[in-house]
Structures are given as structure tokens and as C-alpha cells.
PDB file of N, CA and C in Angstrom:
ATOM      1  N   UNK A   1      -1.718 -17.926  12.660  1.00 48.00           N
ATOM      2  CA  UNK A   1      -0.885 -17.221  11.714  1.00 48.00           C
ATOM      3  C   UNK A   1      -0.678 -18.049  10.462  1.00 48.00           C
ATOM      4  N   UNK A   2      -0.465 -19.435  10.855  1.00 52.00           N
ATOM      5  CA  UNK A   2      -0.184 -20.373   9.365  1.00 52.00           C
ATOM      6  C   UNK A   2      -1.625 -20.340   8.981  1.00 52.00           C
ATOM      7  N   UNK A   3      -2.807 -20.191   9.331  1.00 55.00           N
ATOM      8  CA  UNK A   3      -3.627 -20.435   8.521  1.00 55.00           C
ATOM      9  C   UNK A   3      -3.801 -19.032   7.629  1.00 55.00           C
ATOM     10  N   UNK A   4      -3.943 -17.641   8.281  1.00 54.00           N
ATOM     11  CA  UNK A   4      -3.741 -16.349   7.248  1.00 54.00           C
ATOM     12  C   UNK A   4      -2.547 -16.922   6.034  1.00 54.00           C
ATOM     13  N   UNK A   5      -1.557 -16.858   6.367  1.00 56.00           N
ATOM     14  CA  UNK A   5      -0.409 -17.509   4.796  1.00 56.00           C
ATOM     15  C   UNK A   5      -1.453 -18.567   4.435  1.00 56.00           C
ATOM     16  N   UNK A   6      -1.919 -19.522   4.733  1.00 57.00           N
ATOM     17  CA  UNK A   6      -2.474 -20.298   4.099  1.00 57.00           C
ATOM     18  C   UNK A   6      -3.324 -20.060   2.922  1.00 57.00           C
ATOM     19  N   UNK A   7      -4.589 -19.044   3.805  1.00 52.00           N
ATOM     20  CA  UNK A   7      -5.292 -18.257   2.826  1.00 52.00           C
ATOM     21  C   UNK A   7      -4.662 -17.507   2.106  1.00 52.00           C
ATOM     22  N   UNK A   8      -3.629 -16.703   2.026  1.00 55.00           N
ATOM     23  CA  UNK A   8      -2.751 -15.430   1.471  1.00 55.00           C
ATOM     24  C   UNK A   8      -2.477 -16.512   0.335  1.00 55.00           C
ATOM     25  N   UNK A   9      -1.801 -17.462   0.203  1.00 53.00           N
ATOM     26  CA  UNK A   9      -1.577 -18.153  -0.448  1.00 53.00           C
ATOM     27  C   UNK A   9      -2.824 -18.737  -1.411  1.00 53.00           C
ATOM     28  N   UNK A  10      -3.888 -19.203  -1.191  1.00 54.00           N
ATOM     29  CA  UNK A  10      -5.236 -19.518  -2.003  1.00 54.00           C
ATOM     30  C   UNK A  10      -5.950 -17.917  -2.769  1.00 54.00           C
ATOM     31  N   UNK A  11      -5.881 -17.401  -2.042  1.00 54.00           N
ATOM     32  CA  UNK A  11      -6.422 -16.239  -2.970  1.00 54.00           C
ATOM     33  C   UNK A  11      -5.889 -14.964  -3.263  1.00 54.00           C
ATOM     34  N   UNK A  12      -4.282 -14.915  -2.738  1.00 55.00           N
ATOM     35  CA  UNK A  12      -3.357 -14.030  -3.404  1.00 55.00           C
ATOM     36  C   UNK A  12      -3.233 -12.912  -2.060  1.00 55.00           C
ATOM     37  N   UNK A  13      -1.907 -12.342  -2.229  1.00 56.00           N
ATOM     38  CA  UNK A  13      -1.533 -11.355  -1.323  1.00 56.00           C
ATOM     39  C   UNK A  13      -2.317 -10.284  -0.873  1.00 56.00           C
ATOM     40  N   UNK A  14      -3.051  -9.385  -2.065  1.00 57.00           N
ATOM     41  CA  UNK A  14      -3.715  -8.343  -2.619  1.00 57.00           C
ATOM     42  C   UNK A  14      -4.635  -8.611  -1.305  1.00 57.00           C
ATOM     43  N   UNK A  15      -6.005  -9.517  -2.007  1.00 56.00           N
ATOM     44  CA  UNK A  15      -7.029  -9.893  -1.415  1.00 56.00           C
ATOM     45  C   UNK A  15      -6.840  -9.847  -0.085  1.00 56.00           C
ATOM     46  N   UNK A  16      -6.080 -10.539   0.372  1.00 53.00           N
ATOM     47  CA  UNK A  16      -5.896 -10.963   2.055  1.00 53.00           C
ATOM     48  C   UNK A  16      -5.663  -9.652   2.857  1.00 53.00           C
ATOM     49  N   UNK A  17      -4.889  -8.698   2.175  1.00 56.00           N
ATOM     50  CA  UNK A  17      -4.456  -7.305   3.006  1.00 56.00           C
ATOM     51  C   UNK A  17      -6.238  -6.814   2.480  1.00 56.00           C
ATOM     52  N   UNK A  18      -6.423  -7.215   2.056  1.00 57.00           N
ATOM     53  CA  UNK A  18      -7.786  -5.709   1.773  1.00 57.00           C
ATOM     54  C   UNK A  18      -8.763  -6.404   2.372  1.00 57.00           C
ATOM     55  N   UNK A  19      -9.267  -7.751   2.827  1.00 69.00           N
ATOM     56  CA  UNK A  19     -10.391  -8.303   3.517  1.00 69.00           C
ATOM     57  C   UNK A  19     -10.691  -7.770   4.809  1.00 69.00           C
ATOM     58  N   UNK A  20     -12.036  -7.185   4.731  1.00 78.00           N
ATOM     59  CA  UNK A  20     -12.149  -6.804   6.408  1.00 78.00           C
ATOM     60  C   UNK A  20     -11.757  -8.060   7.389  1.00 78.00           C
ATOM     61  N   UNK A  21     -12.231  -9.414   6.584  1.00 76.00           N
ATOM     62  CA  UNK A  21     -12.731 -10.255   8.148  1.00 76.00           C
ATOM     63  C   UNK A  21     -10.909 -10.584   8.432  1.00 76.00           C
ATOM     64  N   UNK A  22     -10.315 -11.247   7.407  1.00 73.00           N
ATOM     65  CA  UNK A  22      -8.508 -10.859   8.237  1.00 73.00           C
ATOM     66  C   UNK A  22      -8.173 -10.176   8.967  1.00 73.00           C
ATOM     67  N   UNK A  23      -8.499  -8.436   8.385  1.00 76.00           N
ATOM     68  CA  UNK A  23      -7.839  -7.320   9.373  1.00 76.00           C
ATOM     69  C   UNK A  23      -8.835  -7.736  10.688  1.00 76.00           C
ATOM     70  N   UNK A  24      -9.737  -8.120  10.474  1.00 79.00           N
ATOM     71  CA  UNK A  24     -10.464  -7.576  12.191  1.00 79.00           C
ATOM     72  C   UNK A  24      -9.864  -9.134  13.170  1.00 79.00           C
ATOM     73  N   UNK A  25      -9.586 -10.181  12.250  1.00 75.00           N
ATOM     74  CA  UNK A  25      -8.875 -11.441  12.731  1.00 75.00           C
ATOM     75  C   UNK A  25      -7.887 -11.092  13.374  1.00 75.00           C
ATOM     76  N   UNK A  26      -6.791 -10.177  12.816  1.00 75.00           N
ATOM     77  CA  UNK A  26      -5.655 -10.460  13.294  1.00 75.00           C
ATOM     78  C   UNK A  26      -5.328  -8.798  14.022  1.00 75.00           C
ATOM     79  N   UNK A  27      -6.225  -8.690  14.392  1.00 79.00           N
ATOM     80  CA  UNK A  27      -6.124  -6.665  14.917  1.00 79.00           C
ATOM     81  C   UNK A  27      -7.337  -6.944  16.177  1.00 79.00           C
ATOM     82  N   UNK A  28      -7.623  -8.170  16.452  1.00 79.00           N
ATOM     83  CA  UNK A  28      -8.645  -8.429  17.756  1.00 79.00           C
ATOM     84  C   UNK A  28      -7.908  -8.397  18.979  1.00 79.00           C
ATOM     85  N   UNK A  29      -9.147  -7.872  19.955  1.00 81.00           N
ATOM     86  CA  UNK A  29      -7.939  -8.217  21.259  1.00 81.00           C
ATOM     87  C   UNK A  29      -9.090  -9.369  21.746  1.00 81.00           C
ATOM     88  N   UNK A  30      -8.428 -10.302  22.613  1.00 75.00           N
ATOM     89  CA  UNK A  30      -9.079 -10.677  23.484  1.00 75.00           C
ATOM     90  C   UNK A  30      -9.341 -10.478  24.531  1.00 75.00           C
ATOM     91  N   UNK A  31     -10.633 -10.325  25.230  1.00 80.00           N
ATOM     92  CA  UNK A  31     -11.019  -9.581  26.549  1.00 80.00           C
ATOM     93  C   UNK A  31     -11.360 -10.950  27.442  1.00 80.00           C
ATOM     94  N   UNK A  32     -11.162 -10.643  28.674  1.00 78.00           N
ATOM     95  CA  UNK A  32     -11.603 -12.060  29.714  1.00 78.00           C
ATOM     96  C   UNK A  32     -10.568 -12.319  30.107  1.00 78.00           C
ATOM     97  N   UNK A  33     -10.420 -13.550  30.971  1.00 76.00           N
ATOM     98  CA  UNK A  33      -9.215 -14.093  31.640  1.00 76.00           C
ATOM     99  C   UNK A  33      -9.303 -15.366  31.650  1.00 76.00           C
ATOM    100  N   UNK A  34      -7.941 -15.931  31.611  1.00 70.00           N
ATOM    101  CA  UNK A  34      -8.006 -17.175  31.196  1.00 70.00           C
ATOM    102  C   UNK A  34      -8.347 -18.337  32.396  1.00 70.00           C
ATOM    103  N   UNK A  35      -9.198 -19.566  32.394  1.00 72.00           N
ATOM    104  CA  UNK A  35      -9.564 -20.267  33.178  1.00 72.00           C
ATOM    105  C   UNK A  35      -8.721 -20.576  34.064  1.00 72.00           C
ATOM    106  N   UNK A  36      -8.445 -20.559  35.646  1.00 77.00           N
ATOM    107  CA  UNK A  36      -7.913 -20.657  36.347  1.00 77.00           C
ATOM    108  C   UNK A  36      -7.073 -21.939  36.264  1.00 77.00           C
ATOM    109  N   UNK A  37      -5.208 -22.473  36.057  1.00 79.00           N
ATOM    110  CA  UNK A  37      -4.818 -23.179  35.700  1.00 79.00           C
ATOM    111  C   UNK A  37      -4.659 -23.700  34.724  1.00 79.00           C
ATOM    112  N   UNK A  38      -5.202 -23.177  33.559  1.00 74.00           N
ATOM    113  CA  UNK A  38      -5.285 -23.614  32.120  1.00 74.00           C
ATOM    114  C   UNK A  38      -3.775 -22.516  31.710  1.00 74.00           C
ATOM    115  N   UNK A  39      -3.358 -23.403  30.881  1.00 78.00           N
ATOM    116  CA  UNK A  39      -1.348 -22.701  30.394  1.00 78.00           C
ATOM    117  C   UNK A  39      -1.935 -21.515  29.401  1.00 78.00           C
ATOM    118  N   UNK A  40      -1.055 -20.960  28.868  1.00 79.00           N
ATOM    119  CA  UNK A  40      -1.404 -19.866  27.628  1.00 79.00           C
ATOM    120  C   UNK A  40      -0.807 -20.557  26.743  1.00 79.00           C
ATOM    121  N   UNK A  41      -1.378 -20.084  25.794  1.00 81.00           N
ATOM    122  CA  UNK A  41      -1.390 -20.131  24.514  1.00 81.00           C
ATOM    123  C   UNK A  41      -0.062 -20.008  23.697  1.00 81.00           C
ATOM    124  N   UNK A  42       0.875 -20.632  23.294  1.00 86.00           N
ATOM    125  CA  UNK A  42       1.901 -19.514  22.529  1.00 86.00           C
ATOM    126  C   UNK A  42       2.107 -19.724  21.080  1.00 86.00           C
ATOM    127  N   UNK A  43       2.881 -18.893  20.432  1.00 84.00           N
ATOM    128  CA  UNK A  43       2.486 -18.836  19.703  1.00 84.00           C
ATOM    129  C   UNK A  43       3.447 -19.950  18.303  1.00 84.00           C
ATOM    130  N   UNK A  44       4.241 -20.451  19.437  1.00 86.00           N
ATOM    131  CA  UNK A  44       4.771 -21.445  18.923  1.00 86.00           C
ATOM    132  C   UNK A  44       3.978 -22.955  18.884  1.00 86.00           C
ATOM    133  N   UNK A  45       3.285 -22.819  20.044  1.00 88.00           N
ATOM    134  CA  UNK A  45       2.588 -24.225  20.324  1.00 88.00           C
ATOM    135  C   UNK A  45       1.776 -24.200  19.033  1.00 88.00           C
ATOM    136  N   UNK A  46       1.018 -23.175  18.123  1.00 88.00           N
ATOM    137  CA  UNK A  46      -0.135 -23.167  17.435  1.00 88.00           C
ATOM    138  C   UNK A  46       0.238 -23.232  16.266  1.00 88.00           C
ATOM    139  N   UNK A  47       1.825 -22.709  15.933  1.00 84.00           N
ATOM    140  CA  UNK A  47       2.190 -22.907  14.319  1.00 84.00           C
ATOM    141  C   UNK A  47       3.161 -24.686  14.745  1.00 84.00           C
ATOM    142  N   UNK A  48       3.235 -25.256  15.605  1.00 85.00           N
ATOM    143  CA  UNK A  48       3.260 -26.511  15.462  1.00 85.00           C
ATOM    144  C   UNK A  48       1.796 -27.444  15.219  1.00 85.00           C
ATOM    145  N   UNK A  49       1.277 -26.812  16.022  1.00 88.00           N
ATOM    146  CA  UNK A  49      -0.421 -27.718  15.778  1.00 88.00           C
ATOM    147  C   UNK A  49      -0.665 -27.671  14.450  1.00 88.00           C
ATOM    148  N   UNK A  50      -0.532 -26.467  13.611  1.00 86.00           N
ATOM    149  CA  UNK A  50      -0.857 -25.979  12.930  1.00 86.00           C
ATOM    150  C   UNK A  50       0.128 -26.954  11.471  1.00 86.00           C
ATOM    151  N   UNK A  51       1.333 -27.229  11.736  1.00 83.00           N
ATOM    152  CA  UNK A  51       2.222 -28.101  11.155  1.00 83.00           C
ATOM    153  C   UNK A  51       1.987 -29.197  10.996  1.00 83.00           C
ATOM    154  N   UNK A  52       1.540 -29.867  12.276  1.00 85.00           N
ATOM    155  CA  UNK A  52       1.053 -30.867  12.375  1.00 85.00           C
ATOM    156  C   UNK A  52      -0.368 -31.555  11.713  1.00 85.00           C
ATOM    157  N   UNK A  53      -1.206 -30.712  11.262  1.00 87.00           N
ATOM    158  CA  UNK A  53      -2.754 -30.330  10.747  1.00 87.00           C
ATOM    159  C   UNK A  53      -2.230 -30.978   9.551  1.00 87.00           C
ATOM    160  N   UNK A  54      -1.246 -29.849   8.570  1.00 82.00           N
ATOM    161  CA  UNK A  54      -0.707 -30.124   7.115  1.00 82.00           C
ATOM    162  C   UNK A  54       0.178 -31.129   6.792  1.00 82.00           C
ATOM    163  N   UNK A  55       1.070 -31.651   8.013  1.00 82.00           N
ATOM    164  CA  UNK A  55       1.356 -33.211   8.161  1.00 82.00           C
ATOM    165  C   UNK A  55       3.080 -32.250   6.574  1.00 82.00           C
ATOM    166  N   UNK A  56       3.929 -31.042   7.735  1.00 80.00           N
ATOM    167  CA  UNK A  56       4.608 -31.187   7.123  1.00 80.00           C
ATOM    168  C   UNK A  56       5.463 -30.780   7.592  1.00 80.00           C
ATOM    169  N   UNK A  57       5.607 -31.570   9.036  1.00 79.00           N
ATOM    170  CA  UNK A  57       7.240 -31.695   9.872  1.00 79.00           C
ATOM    171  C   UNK A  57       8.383 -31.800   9.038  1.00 79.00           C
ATOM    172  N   UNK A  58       8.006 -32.793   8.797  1.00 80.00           N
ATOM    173  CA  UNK A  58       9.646 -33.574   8.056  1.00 80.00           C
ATOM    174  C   UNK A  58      10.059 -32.832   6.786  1.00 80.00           C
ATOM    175  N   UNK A  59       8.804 -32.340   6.095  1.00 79.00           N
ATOM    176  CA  UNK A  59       9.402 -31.158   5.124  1.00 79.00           C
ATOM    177  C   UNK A  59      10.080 -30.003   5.262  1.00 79.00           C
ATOM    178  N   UNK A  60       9.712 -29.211   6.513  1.00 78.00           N
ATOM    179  CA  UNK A  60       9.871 -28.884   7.126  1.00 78.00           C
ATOM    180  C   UNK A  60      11.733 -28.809   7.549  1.00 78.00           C
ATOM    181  N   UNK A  61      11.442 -29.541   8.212  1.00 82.00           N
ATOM    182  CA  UNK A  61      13.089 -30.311   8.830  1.00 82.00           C
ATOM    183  C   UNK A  61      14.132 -30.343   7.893  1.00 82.00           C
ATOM    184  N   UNK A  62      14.156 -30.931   6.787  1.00 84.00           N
ATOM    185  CA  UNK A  62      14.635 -31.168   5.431  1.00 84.00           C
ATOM    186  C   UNK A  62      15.013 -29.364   4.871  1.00 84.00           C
ATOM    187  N   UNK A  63      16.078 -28.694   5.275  1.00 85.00           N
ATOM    188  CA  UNK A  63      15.844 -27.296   4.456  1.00 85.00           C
ATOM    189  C   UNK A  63      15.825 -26.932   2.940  1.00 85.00           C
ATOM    190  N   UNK A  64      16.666 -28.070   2.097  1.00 88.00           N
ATOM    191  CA  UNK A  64      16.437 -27.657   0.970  1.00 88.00           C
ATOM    192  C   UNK A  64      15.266 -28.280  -0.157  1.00 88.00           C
ATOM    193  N   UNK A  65      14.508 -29.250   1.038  1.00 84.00           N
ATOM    194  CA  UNK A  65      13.110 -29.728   0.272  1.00 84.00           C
ATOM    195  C   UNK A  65      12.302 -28.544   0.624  1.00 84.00           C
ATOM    196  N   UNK A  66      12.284 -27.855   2.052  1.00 80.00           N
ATOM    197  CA  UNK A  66      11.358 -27.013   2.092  1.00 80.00           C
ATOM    198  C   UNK A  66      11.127 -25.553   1.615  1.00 80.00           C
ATOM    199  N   UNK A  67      12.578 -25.429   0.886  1.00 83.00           N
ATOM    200  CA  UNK A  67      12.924 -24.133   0.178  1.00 83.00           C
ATOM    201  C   UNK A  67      12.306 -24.555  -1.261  1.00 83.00           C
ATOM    202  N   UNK A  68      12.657 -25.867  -2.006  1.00 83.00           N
ATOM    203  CA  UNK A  68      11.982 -26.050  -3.174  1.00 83.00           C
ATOM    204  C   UNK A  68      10.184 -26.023  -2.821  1.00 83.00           C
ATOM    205  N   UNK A  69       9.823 -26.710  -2.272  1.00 80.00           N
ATOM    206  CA  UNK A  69       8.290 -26.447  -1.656  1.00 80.00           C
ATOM    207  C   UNK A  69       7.801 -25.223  -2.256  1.00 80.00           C
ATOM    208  N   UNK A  70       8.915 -24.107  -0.916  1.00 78.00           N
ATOM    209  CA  UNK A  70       8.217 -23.213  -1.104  1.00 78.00           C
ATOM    210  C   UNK A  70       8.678 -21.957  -2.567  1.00 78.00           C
ATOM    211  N   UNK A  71       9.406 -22.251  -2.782  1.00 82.00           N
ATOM    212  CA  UNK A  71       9.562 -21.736  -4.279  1.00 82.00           C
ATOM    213  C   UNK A  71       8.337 -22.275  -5.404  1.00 82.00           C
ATOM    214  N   UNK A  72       8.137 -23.478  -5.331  1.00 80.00           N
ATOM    215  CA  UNK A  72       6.802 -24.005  -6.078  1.00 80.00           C
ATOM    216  C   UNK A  72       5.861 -23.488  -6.161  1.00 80.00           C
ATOM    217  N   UNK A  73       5.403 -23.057  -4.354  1.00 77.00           N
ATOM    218  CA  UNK A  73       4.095 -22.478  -4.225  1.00 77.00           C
ATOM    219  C   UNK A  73       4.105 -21.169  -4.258  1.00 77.00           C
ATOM    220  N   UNK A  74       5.098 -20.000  -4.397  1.00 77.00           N
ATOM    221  CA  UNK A  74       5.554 -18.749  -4.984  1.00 77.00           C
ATOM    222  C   UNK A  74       5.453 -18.487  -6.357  1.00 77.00           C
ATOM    223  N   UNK A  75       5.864 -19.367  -7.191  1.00 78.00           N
ATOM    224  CA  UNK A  75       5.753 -19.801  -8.826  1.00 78.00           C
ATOM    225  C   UNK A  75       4.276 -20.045  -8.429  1.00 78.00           C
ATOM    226  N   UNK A  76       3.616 -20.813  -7.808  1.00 74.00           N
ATOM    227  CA  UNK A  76       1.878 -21.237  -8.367  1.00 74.00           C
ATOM    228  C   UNK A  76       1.214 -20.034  -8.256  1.00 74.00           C
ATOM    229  N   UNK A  77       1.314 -18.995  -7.253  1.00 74.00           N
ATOM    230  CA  UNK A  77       0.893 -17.932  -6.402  1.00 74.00           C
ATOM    231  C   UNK A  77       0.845 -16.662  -7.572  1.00 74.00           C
ATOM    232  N   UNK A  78       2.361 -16.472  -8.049  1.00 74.00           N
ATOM    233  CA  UNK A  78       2.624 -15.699  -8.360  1.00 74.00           C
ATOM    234  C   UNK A  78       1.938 -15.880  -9.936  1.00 74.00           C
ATOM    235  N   UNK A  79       1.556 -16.785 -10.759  1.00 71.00           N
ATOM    236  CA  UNK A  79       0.715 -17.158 -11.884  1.00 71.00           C
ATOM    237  C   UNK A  79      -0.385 -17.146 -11.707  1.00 71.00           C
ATOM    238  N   UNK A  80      -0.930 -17.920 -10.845  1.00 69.00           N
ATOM    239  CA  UNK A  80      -2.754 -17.893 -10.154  1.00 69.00           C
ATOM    240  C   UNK A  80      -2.760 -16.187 -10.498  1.00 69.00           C
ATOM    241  N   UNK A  81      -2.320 -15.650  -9.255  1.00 66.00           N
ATOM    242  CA  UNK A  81      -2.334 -13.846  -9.123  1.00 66.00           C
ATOM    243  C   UNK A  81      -2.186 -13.100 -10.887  1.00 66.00           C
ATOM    244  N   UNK A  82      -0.977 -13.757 -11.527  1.00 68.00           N
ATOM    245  CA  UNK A  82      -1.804 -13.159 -13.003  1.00 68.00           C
ATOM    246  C   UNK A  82      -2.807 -13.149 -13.545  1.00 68.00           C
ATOM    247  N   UNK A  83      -3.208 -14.546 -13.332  1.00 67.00           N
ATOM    248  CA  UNK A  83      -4.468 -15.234 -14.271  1.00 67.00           C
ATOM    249  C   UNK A  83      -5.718 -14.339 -13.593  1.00 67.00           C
ATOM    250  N   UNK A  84      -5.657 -13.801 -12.119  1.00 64.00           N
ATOM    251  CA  UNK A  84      -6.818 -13.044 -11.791  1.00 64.00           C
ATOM    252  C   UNK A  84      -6.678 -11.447 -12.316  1.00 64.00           C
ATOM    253  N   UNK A  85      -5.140 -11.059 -12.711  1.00 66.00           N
ATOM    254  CA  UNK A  85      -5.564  -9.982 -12.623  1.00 66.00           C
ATOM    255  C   UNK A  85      -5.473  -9.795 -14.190  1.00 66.00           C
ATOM    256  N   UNK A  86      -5.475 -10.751 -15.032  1.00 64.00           N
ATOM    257  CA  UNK A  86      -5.796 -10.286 -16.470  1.00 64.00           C
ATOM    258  C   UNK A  86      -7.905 -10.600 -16.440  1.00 64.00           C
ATOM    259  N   UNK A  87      -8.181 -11.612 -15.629  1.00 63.00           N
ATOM    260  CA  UNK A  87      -9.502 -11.414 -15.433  1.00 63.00           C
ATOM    261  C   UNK A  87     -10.105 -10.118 -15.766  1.00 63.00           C
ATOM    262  N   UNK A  88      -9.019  -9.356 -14.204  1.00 61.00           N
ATOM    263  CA  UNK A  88     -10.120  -8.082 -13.564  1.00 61.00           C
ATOM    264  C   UNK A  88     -10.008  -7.319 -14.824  1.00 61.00           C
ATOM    265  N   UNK A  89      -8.913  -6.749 -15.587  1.00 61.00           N
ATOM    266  CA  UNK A  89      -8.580  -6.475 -16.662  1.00 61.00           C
ATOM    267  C   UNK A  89      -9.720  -6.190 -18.143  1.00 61.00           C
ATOM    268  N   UNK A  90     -10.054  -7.400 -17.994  1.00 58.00           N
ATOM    269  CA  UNK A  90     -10.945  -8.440 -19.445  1.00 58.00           C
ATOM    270  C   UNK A  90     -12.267  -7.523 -19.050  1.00 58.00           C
ATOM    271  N   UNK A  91     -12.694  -7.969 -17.476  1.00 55.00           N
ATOM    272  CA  UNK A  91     -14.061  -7.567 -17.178  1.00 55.00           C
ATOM    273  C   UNK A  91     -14.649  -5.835 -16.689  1.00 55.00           C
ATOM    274  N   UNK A  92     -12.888  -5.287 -16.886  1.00 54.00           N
ATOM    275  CA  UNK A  92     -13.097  -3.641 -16.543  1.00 54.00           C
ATOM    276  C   UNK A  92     -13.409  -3.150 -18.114  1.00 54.00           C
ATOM    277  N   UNK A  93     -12.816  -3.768 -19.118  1.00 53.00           N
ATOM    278  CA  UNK A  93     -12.916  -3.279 -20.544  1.00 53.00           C
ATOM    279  C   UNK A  93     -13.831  -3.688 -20.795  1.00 53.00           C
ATOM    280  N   UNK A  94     -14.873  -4.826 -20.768  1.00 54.00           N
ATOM    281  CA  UNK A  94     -16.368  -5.226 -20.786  1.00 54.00           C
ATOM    282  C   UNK A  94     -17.298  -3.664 -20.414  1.00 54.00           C
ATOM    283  N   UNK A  95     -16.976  -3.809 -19.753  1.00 53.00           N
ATOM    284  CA  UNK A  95     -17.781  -2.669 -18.901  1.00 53.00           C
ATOM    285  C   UNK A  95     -17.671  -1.392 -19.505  1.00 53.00           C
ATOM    286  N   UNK A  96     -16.596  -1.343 -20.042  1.00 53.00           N
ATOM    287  CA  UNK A  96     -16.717   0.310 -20.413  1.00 53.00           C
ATOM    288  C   UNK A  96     -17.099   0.241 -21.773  1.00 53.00           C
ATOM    289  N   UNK A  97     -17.961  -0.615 -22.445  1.00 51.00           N
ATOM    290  CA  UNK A  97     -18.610  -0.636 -23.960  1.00 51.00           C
ATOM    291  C   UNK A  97     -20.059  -0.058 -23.370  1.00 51.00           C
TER     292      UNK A  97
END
């Protein structure tokens, strides 16, 4: 799940809802059974691994560092996402000469 936000975050909200390979990512079932004695999966264990990957416990922990964090990367997100969609913009009016 942290890695979809991850991506959602690199190439904008839009994109991520409209990509087939996401939707079929996160709309899969898994078929089979799990190896006899092996634990499940949850889904807490994987957004800690997953924490742990980006090495941002302690930011994390900290609530009003991780609220500025993430206000930063909302402000970067939310500008990136302009800058593409005056692109698409530029290159739809190209087109119609």
C-alpha cells in the first residue's frame, strides 16, 4: 500500500487511478494456500517493512515533523501536477494547428 502512495505521489493522483497495472495490483486476488506453518501476512507488518525501507520511523513518531513532511510533499505534488497539466494543455493546442 505505501508503495501505490509512493507512486501516487511521483506521478500524480490522476495517473495512478487511471493505470491499468495499479488497478489490476490492487483488485488481485490471490489463489493457492499458504505454505504449511508459514504466519500471514498483515497488513501492518508490510507498511512497517515498508517504513523501514524509507528509513522514516522516527519521522514518523515525531507528529508535528511528520505533518510538516507531509504538507511539503502535498505542496511538491500539488505543483509537479500543474506543471504536467499546463504541459498536456501546450501539446493539445499544438495539435489542433
Amino acid at each position: 500500500m505505501i508503495c501505490c502512495i509512493t507512486l501516487c505521489y511521483k506521478i500524480g493522483p490522476k495517473e495512478v487511478t487511471a493505470s491499468k497495472t495499479v488497478k489490476k495490483a490492487m483488485m488481485a486476488e490471490v489463489k493457492g494456500r499458504r505454505s504449511v506453518g508459514r504466519q500471514r501476512i498483515r497488513w501492518r507488518d508490510v507498511t512497517r517493512s515498508d517504513m523501514n525501507k524509507l528509513h522514516v520511523q522516527d519521522d514518523a513518531m515525531d507528529r508535528n515533523r511528520w505533518k510538516r513532511i507531509n504538507r511539503a510533499a502535498d505542496t511538491a505534488i500539488q505543483l509537479d501536477y500543474g506543471r504536467m497539466e499546463k504541459k498536456k494543455k501546450k501539446k493539445k493546442w499544438h495539435h489542433q494547428l
